[in-house]
Amino acid sequence: MFGQGIARLNEALPARDSGEDQLADVEFLSRVSIFANLDAERLQPLIGKLRPRRYQRGEVIFHEDDPGDRMHIIVEGSVKISVASEDGREKNIALFKPGDCFGEMALLDGSNRSATATAMETLETLVLMRDDFLDFLSENPQVAADITRLLTQRLRKANQSLADTAFLDVPTRVAKQLLTLAASDDGGAGPSEPRVVALGQDELASLVGASRETVSRALTSYRRMGILTTSHRRIVIIDIMGLERMASA
């Protein structure tokens, strides 16, 4: 989806001769939440500063405590953000899809990374270095307000996730998480159309804060009810209204 407007970046950045290509790149940036309120003229200077990067599935983009010297915008693929305990246990705290940005928080305060980012599949991103980002921010204060809004939304989601873990049982948390993931990647699907969530059960378990076995039992129950089907790293929701009922139980 977003990648169609920007795929040529991998071959063409930074040199561009085609005005049509640059318009496509600006159109892509305008769909990124923190840049959505800027017109094409203000976005144009960013085009020459973005650099394409490519990662393989399972490759770490950055580790927790790494220096935070750049942010990423996802063109294709998906990223999981996770934190680890001292004994090595991992907790996924967010998943990001094409059009999302990540790594911007460390650019604002100069701190090291607060979490680890890992490619969940073949991943293409556009990288904006910290100095370029701060220069752009000083010239476009509206972006600062949009970043604040974005970070506030993420904080609210984190708070809701903590409340869900404390007060909801695992099947309900699984239903809510699947609905959230489906909504972020439904492509405008209608209420009766299947929704595909490309996610392994280990990753889903980490997101909802439960064991893989408990999550597997919840998915088996929903499968028997005809709400969804499962295969390798793929959950197809075929009864979205049924899943909504499970999430509100």
mmCIF file of C-alpha atoms in Angstrom:
data_model
loop_
_atom_site.group_PDB
_atom_site.id
_atom_site.type_symbol
_atom_site.label_atom_id
_atom_site.label_comp_id
_atom_site.label_asym_id
_atom_site.label_seq_id
_atom_site.Cartn_x
_atom_site.Cartn_y
_atom_site.Cartn_z
ATOM 1 C CA MET A 1 0.000 0.000 0.000
ATOM 2 C CA PHE A 2 2.310 2.781 1.203
ATOM 3 C CA GLY A 3 5.234 1.050 -0.456
ATOM 4 C CA GLN A 4 3.786 1.602 -3.919
ATOM 5 C CA GLY A 5 4.377 5.323 -3.698
ATOM 6 C CA ILE A 6 7.915 5.087 -2.339
ATOM 7 C CA ALA A 7 9.400 1.793 -3.560
ATOM 8 C CA ARG A 8 11.622 3.575 -6.040
ATOM 9 C CA LEU A 9 13.511 5.203 -3.163
ATOM 10 C CA ASN A 10 15.683 2.139 -2.755
ATOM 11 C CA GLU A 11 17.179 2.742 -6.168
ATOM 12 C CA ALA A 12 16.906 6.502 -6.512
ATOM 13 C CA LEU A 13 17.766 8.241 -3.248
ATOM 14 C CA PRO A 14 19.326 10.739 -2.953
ATOM 15 C CA ALA A 15 19.605 11.776 -6.622
ATOM 16 C CA ARG A 16 16.292 12.491 -8.396
ATOM 17 C CA ASP A 17 15.556 13.824 -11.849
ATOM 18 C CA SER A 18 11.875 12.993 -12.080
ATOM 19 C CA GLY A 19 9.438 15.476 -10.562
ATOM 20 C CA GLU A 20 6.791 12.768 -10.712
ATOM 21 C CA ASP A 21 8.879 10.485 -8.484
ATOM 22 C CA GLN A 22 9.402 13.261 -5.948
ATOM 23 C CA LEU A 23 5.672 13.971 -5.826
ATOM 24 C CA ALA A 24 5.065 10.294 -5.108
ATOM 25 C CA ASP A 25 7.611 10.426 -2.275
ATOM 26 C CA VAL A 26 5.994 13.527 -0.780
ATOM 27 C CA GLU A 27 2.605 11.826 -1.036
ATOM 28 C CA PHE A 28 3.981 8.887 0.956
ATOM 29 C CA LEU A 29 5.380 11.154 3.669
ATOM 30 C CA SER A 30 2.046 12.955 3.940
ATOM 31 C CA ARG A 31 0.503 9.646 5.070
ATOM 32 C CA VAL A 32 2.946 9.319 7.973
ATOM 33 C CA SER A 33 1.141 10.563 11.065
ATOM 34 C CA ILE A 34 3.744 13.072 12.267
ATOM 35 C CA PHE A 35 3.970 14.700 8.827
ATOM 36 C CA ALA A 36 0.275 14.562 7.897
ATOM 37 C CA ASN A 37 -0.414 18.247 8.664
ATOM 38 C CA LEU A 38 2.372 19.589 6.448
ATOM 39 C CA ASP A 39 1.927 20.600 2.831
ATOM 40 C CA ALA A 40 4.082 19.321 -0.022
ATOM 41 C CA GLU A 41 6.332 22.390 -0.006
ATOM 42 C CA ARG A 42 7.340 21.827 3.623
ATOM 43 C CA LEU A 43 7.852 18.091 3.124
ATOM 44 C CA GLN A 44 10.029 18.487 0.020
ATOM 45 C CA PRO A 45 13.293 19.235 1.926
ATOM 46 C CA LEU A 46 13.026 15.869 3.712
ATOM 47 C CA ILE A 47 13.277 13.843 0.498
ATOM 48 C CA GLY A 48 17.016 14.389 0.109
ATOM 49 C CA LYS A 49 17.688 13.563 3.765
ATOM 50 C CA LEU A 50 15.943 10.178 3.950
ATOM 51 C CA ARG A 51 18.030 7.073 3.401
ATOM 52 C CA PRO A 52 16.637 3.617 2.585
ATOM 53 C CA ARG A 53 17.517 0.607 4.721
ATOM 54 C CA ARG A 54 16.600 -3.044 4.310
ATOM 55 C CA TYR A 55 16.465 -5.759 6.992
ATOM 56 C CA GLN A 56 15.779 -9.480 6.938
ATOM 57 C CA ARG A 57 13.218 -11.221 9.133
ATOM 58 C CA GLY A 58 14.536 -11.526 12.687
ATOM 59 C CA GLU A 59 17.225 -8.877 12.194
ATOM 60 C CA VAL A 60 17.540 -6.333 14.993
ATOM 61 C CA ILE A 61 17.260 -2.715 13.867
ATOM 62 C CA PHE A 62 18.462 -1.443 17.224
ATOM 63 C CA HIS A 63 18.893 -2.850 20.724
ATOM 64 C CA GLU A 64 17.709 -1.484 24.031
ATOM 65 C CA ASP A 65 20.315 1.024 25.353
ATOM 66 C CA ASP A 66 21.803 1.656 21.893
ATOM 67 C CA PRO A 67 22.423 5.328 21.054
ATOM 68 C CA GLY A 68 19.302 6.963 19.623
ATOM 69 C CA ASP A 69 20.726 8.738 16.583
ATOM 70 C CA ARG A 70 18.006 8.076 13.975
ATOM 71 C CA MET A 71 14.329 7.400 13.425
ATOM 72 C CA HIS A 72 12.745 4.995 10.953
ATOM 73 C CA ILE A 73 9.661 5.182 8.732
ATOM 74 C CA ILE A 74 8.351 1.800 7.593
ATOM 75 C CA VAL A 75 7.869 1.425 3.845
ATOM 76 C CA GLU A 76 7.263 -2.329 3.690
ATOM 77 C CA GLY A 77 7.116 -5.035 6.345
ATOM 78 C CA SER A 78 6.514 -4.872 10.082
ATOM 79 C CA VAL A 79 8.503 -4.291 13.268
ATOM 80 C CA LYS A 80 8.062 -5.473 16.832
ATOM 81 C CA ILE A 81 9.195 -3.343 19.754
ATOM 82 C CA SER A 82 10.183 -5.330 22.842
ATOM 83 C CA VAL A 83 11.810 -5.038 26.239
ATOM 84 C CA ALA A 84 13.711 -7.746 28.105
ATOM 85 C CA SER A 85 13.940 -8.661 31.768
ATOM 86 C CA GLU A 86 17.227 -9.368 33.534
ATOM 87 C CA ASP A 87 16.624 -13.116 33.204
ATOM 88 C CA GLY A 88 16.178 -12.825 29.435
ATOM 89 C CA ARG A 89 12.393 -12.943 29.135
ATOM 90 C CA GLU A 90 11.025 -10.777 26.339
ATOM 91 C CA LYS A 91 7.842 -8.712 26.294
ATOM 92 C CA ASN A 92 6.504 -7.261 23.058
ATOM 93 C CA ILE A 93 5.045 -3.832 23.684
ATOM 94 C CA ALA A 94 4.120 -2.666 20.172
ATOM 95 C CA LEU A 95 3.883 -3.699 16.534
ATOM 96 C CA PHE A 96 4.375 -1.231 13.693
ATOM 97 C CA LYS A 97 3.268 -1.467 10.054
ATOM 98 C CA PRO A 98 3.907 0.444 6.801
ATOM 99 C CA GLY A 99 3.420 4.175 7.270
ATOM 100 C CA ASP A 100 4.334 4.008 10.968
ATOM 101 C CA CYS A 101 7.454 5.604 12.395
ATOM 102 C CA PHE A 102 9.523 4.359 15.302
ATOM 103 C CA GLY A 103 12.651 5.422 17.142
ATOM 104 C CA GLU A 104 11.630 9.072 17.249
ATOM 105 C CA MET A 105 11.388 9.270 21.049
ATOM 106 C CA ALA A 106 15.140 8.954 21.604
ATOM 107 C CA LEU A 107 15.762 11.772 19.117
ATOM 108 C CA LEU A 108 13.824 14.227 21.241
ATOM 109 C CA ASP A 109 15.696 13.824 24.521
ATOM 110 C CA GLY A 110 19.011 12.418 23.321
ATOM 111 C CA SER A 111 18.625 9.294 25.463
ATOM 112 C CA ASN A 112 19.574 5.753 24.543
ATOM 113 C CA ARG A 113 16.977 3.372 23.149
ATOM 114 C CA SER A 114 14.342 2.325 25.663
ATOM 115 C CA ALA A 115 13.463 -0.883 23.777
ATOM 116 C CA THR A 116 14.618 -3.242 21.032
ATOM 117 C CA ALA A 117 13.237 -3.098 17.475
ATOM 118 C CA THR A 118 13.221 -6.288 15.383
ATOM 119 C CA ALA A 119 12.064 -6.954 11.829
ATOM 120 C CA MET A 120 9.181 -9.457 11.779
ATOM 121 C CA GLU A 121 9.569 -10.015 8.035
ATOM 122 C CA THR A 122 11.602 -8.537 5.202
ATOM 123 C CA LEU A 123 11.609 -4.865 6.093
ATOM 124 C CA GLU A 124 12.264 -1.624 4.234
ATOM 125 C CA THR A 125 12.536 1.643 6.125
ATOM 126 C CA LEU A 126 13.498 5.230 5.482
ATOM 127 C CA VAL A 127 15.991 6.603 7.992
ATOM 128 C CA LEU A 128 16.145 10.203 9.187
ATOM 129 C CA MET A 129 19.195 11.120 11.253
ATOM 130 C CA ARG A 130 18.834 13.047 14.525
ATOM 131 C CA ASP A 131 20.473 16.308 13.376
ATOM 132 C CA ASP A 132 18.346 16.412 10.222
ATOM 133 C CA PHE A 133 15.249 15.629 12.262
ATOM 134 C CA LEU A 134 15.915 18.385 14.813
ATOM 135 C CA ASP A 135 16.642 20.917 12.049
ATOM 136 C CA PHE A 136 13.373 20.009 10.370
ATOM 137 C CA LEU A 137 11.567 20.222 13.705
ATOM 138 C CA SER A 138 12.851 23.742 14.381
ATOM 139 C CA GLU A 139 11.537 24.888 11.012
ATOM 140 C CA ASN A 140 8.184 23.092 11.393
ATOM 141 C CA PRO A 141 6.905 23.431 14.980
ATOM 142 C CA GLN A 142 3.624 21.781 13.983
ATOM 143 C CA VAL A 143 5.507 18.485 13.792
ATOM 144 C CA ALA A 144 6.404 18.798 17.481
ATOM 145 C CA ALA A 145 2.702 18.992 18.336
ATOM 146 C CA ASP A 146 1.971 15.962 16.158
ATOM 147 C CA ILE A 147 4.772 13.961 17.781
ATOM 148 C CA THR A 148 3.398 14.848 21.210
ATOM 149 C CA ARG A 149 -0.019 13.615 20.094
ATOM 150 C CA LEU A 150 1.504 10.388 18.718
ATOM 151 C CA LEU A 151 3.471 9.677 21.893
ATOM 152 C CA THR A 152 0.406 10.433 24.007
ATOM 153 C CA GLN A 153 -1.624 7.919 22.006
ATOM 154 C CA ARG A 154 1.068 5.289 22.513
ATOM 155 C CA LEU A 155 1.163 6.020 26.246
ATOM 156 C CA ARG A 156 -2.615 5.612 26.458
ATOM 157 C CA LYS A 157 -2.353 2.265 24.659
ATOM 158 C CA ALA A 158 0.359 1.157 27.076
ATOM 159 C CA ASN A 159 -1.793 2.142 30.042
ATOM 160 C CA GLN A 160 -4.764 0.265 28.572
ATOM 161 C CA SER A 161 -2.585 -2.785 28.031
ATOM 162 C CA LEU A 162 -1.525 -2.713 31.699
ATOM 163 C CA ALA A 163 -5.159 -2.435 32.791
ATOM 164 C CA ASP A 164 -6.187 -5.306 30.506
ATOM 165 C CA THR A 165 -3.425 -7.522 31.906
ATOM 166 C CA ALA A 166 -4.562 -6.764 35.447
ATOM 167 C CA PHE A 167 -8.317 -7.116 34.997
ATOM 168 C CA LEU A 168 -9.127 -9.262 31.929
ATOM 169 C CA ASP A 169 -8.695 -12.981 31.384
ATOM 170 C CA VAL A 170 -6.445 -14.245 28.594
ATOM 171 C CA PRO A 171 -9.164 -15.138 26.018
ATOM 172 C CA THR A 172 -10.599 -11.622 26.307
ATOM 173 C CA ARG A 173 -7.149 -10.052 25.979
ATOM 174 C CA VAL A 174 -6.445 -12.203 22.918
ATOM 175 C CA ALA A 175 -9.713 -11.079 21.299
ATOM 176 C CA LYS A 176 -8.977 -7.403 22.007
ATOM 177 C CA GLN A 177 -5.422 -7.662 20.679
ATOM 178 C CA LEU A 178 -6.529 -9.411 17.480
ATOM 179 C CA LEU A 179 -9.151 -6.712 16.895
ATOM 180 C CA THR A 180 -6.502 -4.021 17.346
ATOM 181 C CA LEU A 181 -4.118 -5.734 14.941
ATOM 182 C CA ALA A 182 -6.866 -6.337 12.394
ATOM 183 C CA ALA A 183 -8.008 -2.706 12.546
ATOM 184 C CA SER A 184 -4.491 -1.443 11.847
ATOM 185 C CA ASP A 185 -4.226 -3.471 8.642
ATOM 186 C CA ASP A 186 -7.748 -4.046 7.337
ATOM 187 C CA GLY A 187 -7.273 -2.199 4.049
ATOM 188 C CA GLY A 188 -10.831 -0.892 4.248
ATOM 189 C CA ALA A 189 -12.368 -4.351 4.591
ATOM 190 C CA GLY A 190 -16.104 -4.500 5.183
ATOM 191 C CA PRO A 191 -17.638 -5.937 8.375
ATOM 192 C CA SER A 192 -18.293 -9.338 6.759
ATOM 193 C CA GLU A 193 -14.898 -9.688 5.072
ATOM 194 C CA PRO A 194 -12.100 -11.808 6.606
ATOM 195 C CA ARG A 195 -9.237 -9.955 8.316
ATOM 196 C CA VAL A 196 -5.745 -11.411 8.205
ATOM 197 C CA VAL A 197 -3.314 -10.963 11.081
ATOM 198 C CA ALA A 198 0.212 -12.074 10.152
ATOM 199 C CA LEU A 199 1.560 -12.974 13.571
ATOM 200 C CA GLY A 200 2.983 -16.009 15.321
ATOM 201 C CA GLN A 201 1.470 -17.343 18.544
ATOM 202 C CA ASP A 202 4.662 -16.613 20.495
ATOM 203 C CA GLU A 203 4.470 -12.951 19.490
ATOM 204 C CA LEU A 204 0.759 -12.763 20.233
ATOM 205 C CA ALA A 205 1.379 -14.298 23.657
ATOM 206 C CA SER A 206 4.060 -11.706 24.378
ATOM 207 C CA LEU A 207 1.731 -8.885 23.381
ATOM 208 C CA VAL A 208 -1.058 -10.006 25.693
ATOM 209 C CA GLY A 209 1.248 -10.940 28.553
ATOM 210 C CA ALA A 210 0.418 -14.656 28.734
ATOM 211 C CA SER A 211 2.041 -18.007 28.049
ATOM 212 C CA ARG A 212 1.987 -19.441 24.545
ATOM 213 C CA GLU A 213 0.030 -22.454 25.792
ATOM 214 C CA THR A 214 -2.735 -20.293 27.264
ATOM 215 C CA VAL A 215 -2.991 -18.210 24.109
ATOM 216 C CA SER A 216 -3.047 -21.374 21.996
ATOM 217 C CA ARG A 217 -6.007 -22.673 24.030
ATOM 218 C CA ALA A 218 -7.864 -19.380 23.504
ATOM 219 C CA LEU A 219 -7.249 -19.532 19.752
ATOM 220 C CA THR A 220 -8.386 -23.167 19.651
ATOM 221 C CA SER A 221 -11.611 -22.164 21.410
ATOM 222 C CA TYR A 222 -12.243 -19.350 18.937
ATOM 223 C CA ARG A 223 -11.449 -21.676 16.048
ATOM 224 C CA ARG A 224 -14.053 -24.202 17.262
ATOM 225 C CA MET A 225 -16.582 -21.373 17.523
ATOM 226 C CA GLY A 226 -15.972 -20.511 13.866
ATOM 227 C CA ILE A 227 -14.572 -17.074 14.699
ATOM 228 C CA LEU A 228 -11.146 -17.565 13.140
ATOM 229 C CA THR A 229 -8.729 -19.963 11.495
ATOM 230 C CA THR A 230 -5.024 -20.345 12.150
ATOM 231 C CA SER A 231 -1.987 -21.491 10.201
ATOM 232 C CA HIS A 232 1.742 -20.813 10.391
ATOM 233 C CA ARG A 233 2.156 -17.153 11.453
ATOM 234 C CA ARG A 234 -1.295 -16.333 10.116
ATOM 235 C CA ILE A 235 -4.631 -15.803 11.869
ATOM 236 C CA VAL A 236 -7.695 -15.193 9.700
ATOM 237 C CA ILE A 237 -10.643 -13.604 11.480
ATOM 238 C CA ILE A 238 -13.780 -14.740 9.684
ATOM 239 C CA ASP A 239 -16.362 -13.529 12.219
ATOM 240 C CA ILE A 240 -15.318 -10.052 13.322
ATOM 241 C CA MET A 241 -18.572 -9.443 15.205
ATOM 242 C CA GLY A 242 -18.148 -12.710 17.089
ATOM 243 C CA LEU A 243 -14.645 -11.688 18.097
ATOM 244 C CA GLU A 244 -15.954 -8.307 19.235
ATOM 245 C CA ARG A 245 -18.401 -10.104 21.498
ATOM 246 C CA MET A 246 -15.548 -12.124 22.995
ATOM 247 C CA ALA A 247 -13.540 -8.931 23.559
ATOM 248 C CA SER A 248 -16.389 -7.321 25.484
ATOM 249 C CA ALA A 249 -17.298 -10.410 27.533
#
